[in-house]
mmCIF file of C-alpha atoms in Angstrom:
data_model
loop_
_atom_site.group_PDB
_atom_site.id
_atom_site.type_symbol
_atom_site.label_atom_id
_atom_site.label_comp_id
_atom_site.label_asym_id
_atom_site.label_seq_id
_atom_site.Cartn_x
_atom_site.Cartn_y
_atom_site.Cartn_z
ATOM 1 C CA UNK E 92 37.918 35.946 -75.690
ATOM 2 C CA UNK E 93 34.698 36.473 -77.786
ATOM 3 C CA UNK E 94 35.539 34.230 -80.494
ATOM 4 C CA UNK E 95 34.232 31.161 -79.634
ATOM 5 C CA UNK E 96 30.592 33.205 -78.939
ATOM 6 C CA UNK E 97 31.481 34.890 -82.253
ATOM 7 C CA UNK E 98 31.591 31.500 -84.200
ATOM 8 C CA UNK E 99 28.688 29.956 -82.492
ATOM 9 C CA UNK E 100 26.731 32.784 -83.603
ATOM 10 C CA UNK E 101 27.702 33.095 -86.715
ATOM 11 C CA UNK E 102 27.376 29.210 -87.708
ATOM 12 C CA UNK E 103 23.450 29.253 -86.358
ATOM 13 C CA UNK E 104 22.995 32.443 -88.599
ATOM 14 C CA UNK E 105 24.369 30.837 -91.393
ATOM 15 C CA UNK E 106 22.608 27.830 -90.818
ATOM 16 C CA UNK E 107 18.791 29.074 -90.499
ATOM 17 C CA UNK E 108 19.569 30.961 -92.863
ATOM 18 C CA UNK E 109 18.825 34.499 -91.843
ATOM 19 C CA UNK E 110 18.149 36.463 -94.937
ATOM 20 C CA UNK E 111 17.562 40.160 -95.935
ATOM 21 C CA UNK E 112 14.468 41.767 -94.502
ATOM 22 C CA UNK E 113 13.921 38.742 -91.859
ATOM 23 C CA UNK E 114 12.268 39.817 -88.970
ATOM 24 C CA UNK E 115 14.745 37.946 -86.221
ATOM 25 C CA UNK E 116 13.954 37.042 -82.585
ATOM 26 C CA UNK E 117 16.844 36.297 -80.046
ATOM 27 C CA UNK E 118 16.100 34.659 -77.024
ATOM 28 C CA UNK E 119 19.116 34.484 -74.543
ATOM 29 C CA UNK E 120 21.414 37.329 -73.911
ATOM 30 C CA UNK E 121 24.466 36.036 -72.936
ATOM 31 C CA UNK E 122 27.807 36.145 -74.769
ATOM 32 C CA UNK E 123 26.559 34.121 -77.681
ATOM 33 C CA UNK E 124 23.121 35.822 -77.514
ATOM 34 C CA UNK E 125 24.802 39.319 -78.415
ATOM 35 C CA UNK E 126 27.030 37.765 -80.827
ATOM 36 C CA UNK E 127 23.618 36.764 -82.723
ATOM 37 C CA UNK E 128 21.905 40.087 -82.587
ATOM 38 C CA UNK E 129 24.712 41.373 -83.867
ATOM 39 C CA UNK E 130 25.145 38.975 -86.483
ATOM 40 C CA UNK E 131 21.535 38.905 -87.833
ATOM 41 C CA UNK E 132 21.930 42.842 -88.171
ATOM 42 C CA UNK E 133 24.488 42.121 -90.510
ATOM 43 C CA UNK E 134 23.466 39.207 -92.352
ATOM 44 C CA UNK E 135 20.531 41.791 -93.068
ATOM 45 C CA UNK E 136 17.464 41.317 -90.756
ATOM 46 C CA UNK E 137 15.165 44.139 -91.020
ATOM 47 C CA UNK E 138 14.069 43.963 -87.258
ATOM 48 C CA UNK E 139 15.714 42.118 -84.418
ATOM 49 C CA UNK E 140 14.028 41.017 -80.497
ATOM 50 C CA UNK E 141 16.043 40.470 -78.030
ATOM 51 C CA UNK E 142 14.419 38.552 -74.841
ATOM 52 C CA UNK E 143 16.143 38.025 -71.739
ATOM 53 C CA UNK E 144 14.992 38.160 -67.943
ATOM 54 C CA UNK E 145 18.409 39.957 -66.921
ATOM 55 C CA UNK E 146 18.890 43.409 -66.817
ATOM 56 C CA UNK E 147 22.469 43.761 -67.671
ATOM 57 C CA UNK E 148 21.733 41.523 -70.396
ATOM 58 C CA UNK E 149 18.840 43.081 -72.227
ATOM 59 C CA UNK E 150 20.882 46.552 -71.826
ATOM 60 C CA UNK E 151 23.430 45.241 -73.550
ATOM 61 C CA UNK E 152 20.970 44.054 -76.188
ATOM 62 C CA UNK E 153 20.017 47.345 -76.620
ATOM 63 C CA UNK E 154 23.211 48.919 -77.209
ATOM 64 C CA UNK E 155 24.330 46.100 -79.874
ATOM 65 C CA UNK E 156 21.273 47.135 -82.071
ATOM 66 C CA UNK E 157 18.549 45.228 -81.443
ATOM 67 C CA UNK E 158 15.303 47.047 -82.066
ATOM 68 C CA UNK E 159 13.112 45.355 -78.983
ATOM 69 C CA UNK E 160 14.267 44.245 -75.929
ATOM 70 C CA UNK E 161 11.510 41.940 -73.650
ATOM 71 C CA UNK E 162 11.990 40.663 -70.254
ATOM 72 C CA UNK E 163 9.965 37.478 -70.117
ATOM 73 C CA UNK E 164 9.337 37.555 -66.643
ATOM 74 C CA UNK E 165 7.289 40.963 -67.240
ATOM 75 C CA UNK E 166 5.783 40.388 -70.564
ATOM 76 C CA UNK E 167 4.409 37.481 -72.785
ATOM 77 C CA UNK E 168 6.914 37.659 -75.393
ATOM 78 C CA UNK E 169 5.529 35.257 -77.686
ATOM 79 C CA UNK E 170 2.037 37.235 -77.508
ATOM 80 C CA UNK E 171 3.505 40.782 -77.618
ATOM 81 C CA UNK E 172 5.511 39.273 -80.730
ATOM 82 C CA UNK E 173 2.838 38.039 -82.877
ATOM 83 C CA UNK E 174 1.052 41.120 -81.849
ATOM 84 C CA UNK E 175 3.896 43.457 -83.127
ATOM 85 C CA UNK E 176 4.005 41.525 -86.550
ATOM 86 C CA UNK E 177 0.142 41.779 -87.171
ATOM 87 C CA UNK E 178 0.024 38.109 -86.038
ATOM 88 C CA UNK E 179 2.414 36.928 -88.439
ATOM 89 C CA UNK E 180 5.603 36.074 -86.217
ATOM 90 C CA UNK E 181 9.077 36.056 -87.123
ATOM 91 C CA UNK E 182 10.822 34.794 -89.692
ATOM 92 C CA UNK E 183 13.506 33.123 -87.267
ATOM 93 C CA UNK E 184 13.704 32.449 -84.349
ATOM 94 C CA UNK E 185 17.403 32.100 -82.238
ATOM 95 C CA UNK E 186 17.506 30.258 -79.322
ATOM 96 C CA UNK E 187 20.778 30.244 -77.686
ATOM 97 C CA UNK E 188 20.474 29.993 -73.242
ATOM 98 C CA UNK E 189 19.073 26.117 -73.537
ATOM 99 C CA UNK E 190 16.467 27.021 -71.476
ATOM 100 C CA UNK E 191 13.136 24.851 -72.388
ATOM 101 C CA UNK E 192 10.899 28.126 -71.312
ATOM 102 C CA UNK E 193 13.177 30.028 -73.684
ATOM 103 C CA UNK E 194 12.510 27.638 -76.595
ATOM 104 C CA UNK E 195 8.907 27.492 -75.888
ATOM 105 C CA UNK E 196 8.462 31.064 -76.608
ATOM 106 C CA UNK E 197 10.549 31.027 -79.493
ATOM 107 C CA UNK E 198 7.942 28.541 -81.021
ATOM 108 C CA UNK E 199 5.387 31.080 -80.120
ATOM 109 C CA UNK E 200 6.876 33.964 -81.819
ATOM 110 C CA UNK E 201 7.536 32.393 -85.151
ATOM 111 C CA UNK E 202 5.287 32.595 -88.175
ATOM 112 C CA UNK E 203 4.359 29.782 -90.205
ATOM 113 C CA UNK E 204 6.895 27.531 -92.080
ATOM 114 C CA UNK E 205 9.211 29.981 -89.991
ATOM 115 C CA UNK E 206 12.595 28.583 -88.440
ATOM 116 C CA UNK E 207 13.425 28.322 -84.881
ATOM 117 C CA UNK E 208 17.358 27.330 -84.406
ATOM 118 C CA UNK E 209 18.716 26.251 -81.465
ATOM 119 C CA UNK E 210 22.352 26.728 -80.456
ATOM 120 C CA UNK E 211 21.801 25.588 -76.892
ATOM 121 C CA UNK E 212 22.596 22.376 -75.317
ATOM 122 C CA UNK E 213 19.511 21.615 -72.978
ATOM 123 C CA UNK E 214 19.644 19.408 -69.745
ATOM 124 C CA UNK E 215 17.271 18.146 -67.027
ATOM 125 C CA UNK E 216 13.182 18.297 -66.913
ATOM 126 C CA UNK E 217 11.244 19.646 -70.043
ATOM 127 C CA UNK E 218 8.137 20.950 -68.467
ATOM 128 C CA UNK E 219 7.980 23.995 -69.795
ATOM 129 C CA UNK E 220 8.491 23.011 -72.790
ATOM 130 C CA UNK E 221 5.180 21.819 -75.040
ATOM 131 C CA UNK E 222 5.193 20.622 -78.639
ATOM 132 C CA UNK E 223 1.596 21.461 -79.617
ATOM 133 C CA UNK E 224 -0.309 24.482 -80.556
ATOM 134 C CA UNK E 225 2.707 26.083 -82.355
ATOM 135 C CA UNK E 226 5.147 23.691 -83.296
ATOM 136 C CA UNK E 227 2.230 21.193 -84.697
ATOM 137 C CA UNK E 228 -0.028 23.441 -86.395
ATOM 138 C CA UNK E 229 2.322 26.118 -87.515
ATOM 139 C CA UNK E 230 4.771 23.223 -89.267
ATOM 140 C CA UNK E 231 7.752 24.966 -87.586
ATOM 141 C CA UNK E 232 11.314 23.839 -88.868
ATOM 142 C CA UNK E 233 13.545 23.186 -85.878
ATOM 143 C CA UNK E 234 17.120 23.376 -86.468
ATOM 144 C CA UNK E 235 20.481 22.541 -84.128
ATOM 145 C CA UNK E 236 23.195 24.296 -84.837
ATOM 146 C CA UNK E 237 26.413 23.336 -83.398
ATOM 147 C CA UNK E 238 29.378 25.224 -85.778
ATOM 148 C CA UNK E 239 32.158 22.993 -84.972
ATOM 149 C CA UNK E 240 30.389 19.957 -85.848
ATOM 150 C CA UNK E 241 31.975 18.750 -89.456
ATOM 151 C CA UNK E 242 31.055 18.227 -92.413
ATOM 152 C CA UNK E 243 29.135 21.952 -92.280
ATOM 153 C CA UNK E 244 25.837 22.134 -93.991
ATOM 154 C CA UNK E 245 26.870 24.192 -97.033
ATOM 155 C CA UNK E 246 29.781 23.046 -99.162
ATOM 156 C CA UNK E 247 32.900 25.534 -99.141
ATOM 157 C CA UNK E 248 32.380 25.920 -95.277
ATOM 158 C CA UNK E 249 33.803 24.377 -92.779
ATOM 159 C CA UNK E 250 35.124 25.396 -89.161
ATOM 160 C CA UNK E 251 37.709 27.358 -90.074
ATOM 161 C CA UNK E 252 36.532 29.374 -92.157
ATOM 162 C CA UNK E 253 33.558 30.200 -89.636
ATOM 163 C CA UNK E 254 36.403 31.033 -87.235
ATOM 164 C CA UNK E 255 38.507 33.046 -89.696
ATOM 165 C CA UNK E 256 35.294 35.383 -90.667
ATOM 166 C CA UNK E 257 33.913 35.613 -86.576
ATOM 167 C CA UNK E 258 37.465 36.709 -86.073
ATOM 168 C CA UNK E 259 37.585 39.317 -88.775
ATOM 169 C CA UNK E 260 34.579 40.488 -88.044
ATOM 170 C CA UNK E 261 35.404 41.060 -84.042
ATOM 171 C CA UNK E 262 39.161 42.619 -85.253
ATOM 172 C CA UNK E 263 37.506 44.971 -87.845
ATOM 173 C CA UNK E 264 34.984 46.494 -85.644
ATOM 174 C CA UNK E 265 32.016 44.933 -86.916
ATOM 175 C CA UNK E 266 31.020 42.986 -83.807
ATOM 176 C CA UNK E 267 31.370 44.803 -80.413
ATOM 177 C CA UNK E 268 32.255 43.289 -77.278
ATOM 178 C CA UNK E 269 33.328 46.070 -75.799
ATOM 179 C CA UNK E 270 31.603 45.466 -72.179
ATOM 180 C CA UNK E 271 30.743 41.744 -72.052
ATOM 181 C CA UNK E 272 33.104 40.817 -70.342
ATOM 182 C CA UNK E 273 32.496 41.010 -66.695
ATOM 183 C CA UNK E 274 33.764 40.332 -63.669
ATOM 184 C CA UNK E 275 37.177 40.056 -65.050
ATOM 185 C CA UNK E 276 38.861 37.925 -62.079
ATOM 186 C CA UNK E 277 42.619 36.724 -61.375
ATOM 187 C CA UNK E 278 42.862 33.084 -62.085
ATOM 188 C CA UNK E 279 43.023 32.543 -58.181
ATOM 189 C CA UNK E 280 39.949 33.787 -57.502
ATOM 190 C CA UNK E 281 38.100 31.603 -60.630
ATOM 191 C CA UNK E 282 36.483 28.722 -59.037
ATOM 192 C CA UNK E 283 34.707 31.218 -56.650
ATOM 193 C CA UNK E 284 33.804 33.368 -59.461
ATOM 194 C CA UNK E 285 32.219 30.765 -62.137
ATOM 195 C CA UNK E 286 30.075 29.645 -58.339
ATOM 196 C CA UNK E 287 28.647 33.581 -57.955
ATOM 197 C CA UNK E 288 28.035 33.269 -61.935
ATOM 198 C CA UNK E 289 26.201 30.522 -61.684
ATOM 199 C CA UNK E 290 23.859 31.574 -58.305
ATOM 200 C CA UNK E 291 23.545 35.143 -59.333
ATOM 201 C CA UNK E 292 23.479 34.960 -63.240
ATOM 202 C CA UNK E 293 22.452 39.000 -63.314
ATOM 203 C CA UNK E 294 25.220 40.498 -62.058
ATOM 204 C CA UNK E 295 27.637 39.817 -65.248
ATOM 205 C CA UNK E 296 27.529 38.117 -68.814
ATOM 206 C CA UNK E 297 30.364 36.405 -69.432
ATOM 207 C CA UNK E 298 33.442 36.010 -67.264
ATOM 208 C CA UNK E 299 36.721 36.533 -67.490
ATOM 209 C CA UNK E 300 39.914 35.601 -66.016
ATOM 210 C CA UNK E 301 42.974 37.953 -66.229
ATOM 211 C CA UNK E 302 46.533 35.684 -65.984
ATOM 212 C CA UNK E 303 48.493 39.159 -65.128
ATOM 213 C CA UNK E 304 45.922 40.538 -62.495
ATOM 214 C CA UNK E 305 47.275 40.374 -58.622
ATOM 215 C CA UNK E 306 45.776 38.319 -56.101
#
């Protein structure tokens, strides 16, 4: 299912606000990831980054409309953003793998008084992580966004509604998730399967498990 993704998405869009003409930068390709490249297209960013050190992932990216894909592990992308915006940044920043090196360069990339919201939950050492340069000097507005948490930010809106528009927007064609999901395992086989996930992260995106598949 690609509705909980959907929502999450949708709920940290909402809640930056992206607006039209925002220049948008997405770091973290996974189910959610897409969801928000997709999502910022429509809420009317002029010009979406996707950044992601997986293949699979970034293709994906590209297919779902974003109009720059980096691989971090290849390219500064906080440099090669400000560079592409004549130094400026972007408007907003999504971070959504809750990866502290992911986060870091989303800090980088945005412009002054620009937004960096985080739908991630992080764990374990913050190294990588550094709140100077940036984040002091460029008075960046972080923002968590978590869209199940109640009461939402803006009155009229609460969860369901988030989930009744994510869904409408997946059943009407709007959002594609037409190959996210995969491996697509019997239920058997998904302990094994969330293990490979988790020590070879580039061979899928988000996995599935199939109650009528055979052993």
């Amino acid at each position: 299912m690609y509705s909980d993704p959907a929502e999450v998405a949708l709920g940290g869009v909402r809640d930056a606000p992206v607006r039209l003409g925002d220049r948008v930068a997405v770091f973290g390709l996974g189910a959610i990831g897409q969801m928000a490249v997709q999502v910022a297209k429509l809420a009317g960013a002029r010009w979406v980054v996707a950044v992601d050190p997986i293949e699979i992932r970034r293709a994906a990216a590209s297919r779902h409309g974003a109009d720059l894909i980096i691989d971090p592990t290849q390219d500064d992308a906080g440099l090669m953003i400000k560079k592409l915006t004549n130094n400026l940044g972007v408007d907003v920043s999504l971070e959504t793998s809750g990866s502290y090196a992911a986060l870091n360069d989303a800090l980088r990339s945005t412009r002054y008084s620009g937004t960096v919201l985080s739908t991630a939950y992080y764990a374990g050492p913050s190294h990588e992580l550094a709140l100077a340069g940036e984040w002091h000097r460029n008075r960046i507005r972080l923002i968590s966004s978590r869209a199940n948490s109640e009461p939402q930010p803006e009155h009229g809106w609460d969860f369901g509604r988030i989930r009744a528009e994510a869904l409408d927007l997946l059943a009407g064609g709007r959002l594609q998730a037409d190959d996210l999901m995969h491996p697509v395992v019997p239920l058997s086989r998904a302990a094994e399967a969330y293990h490979d996930m988790n020590q070879h992260p580039e061979r899928g995106i988000k996995l599935g498990i199939d109650h009528t598949l055979g052993e």
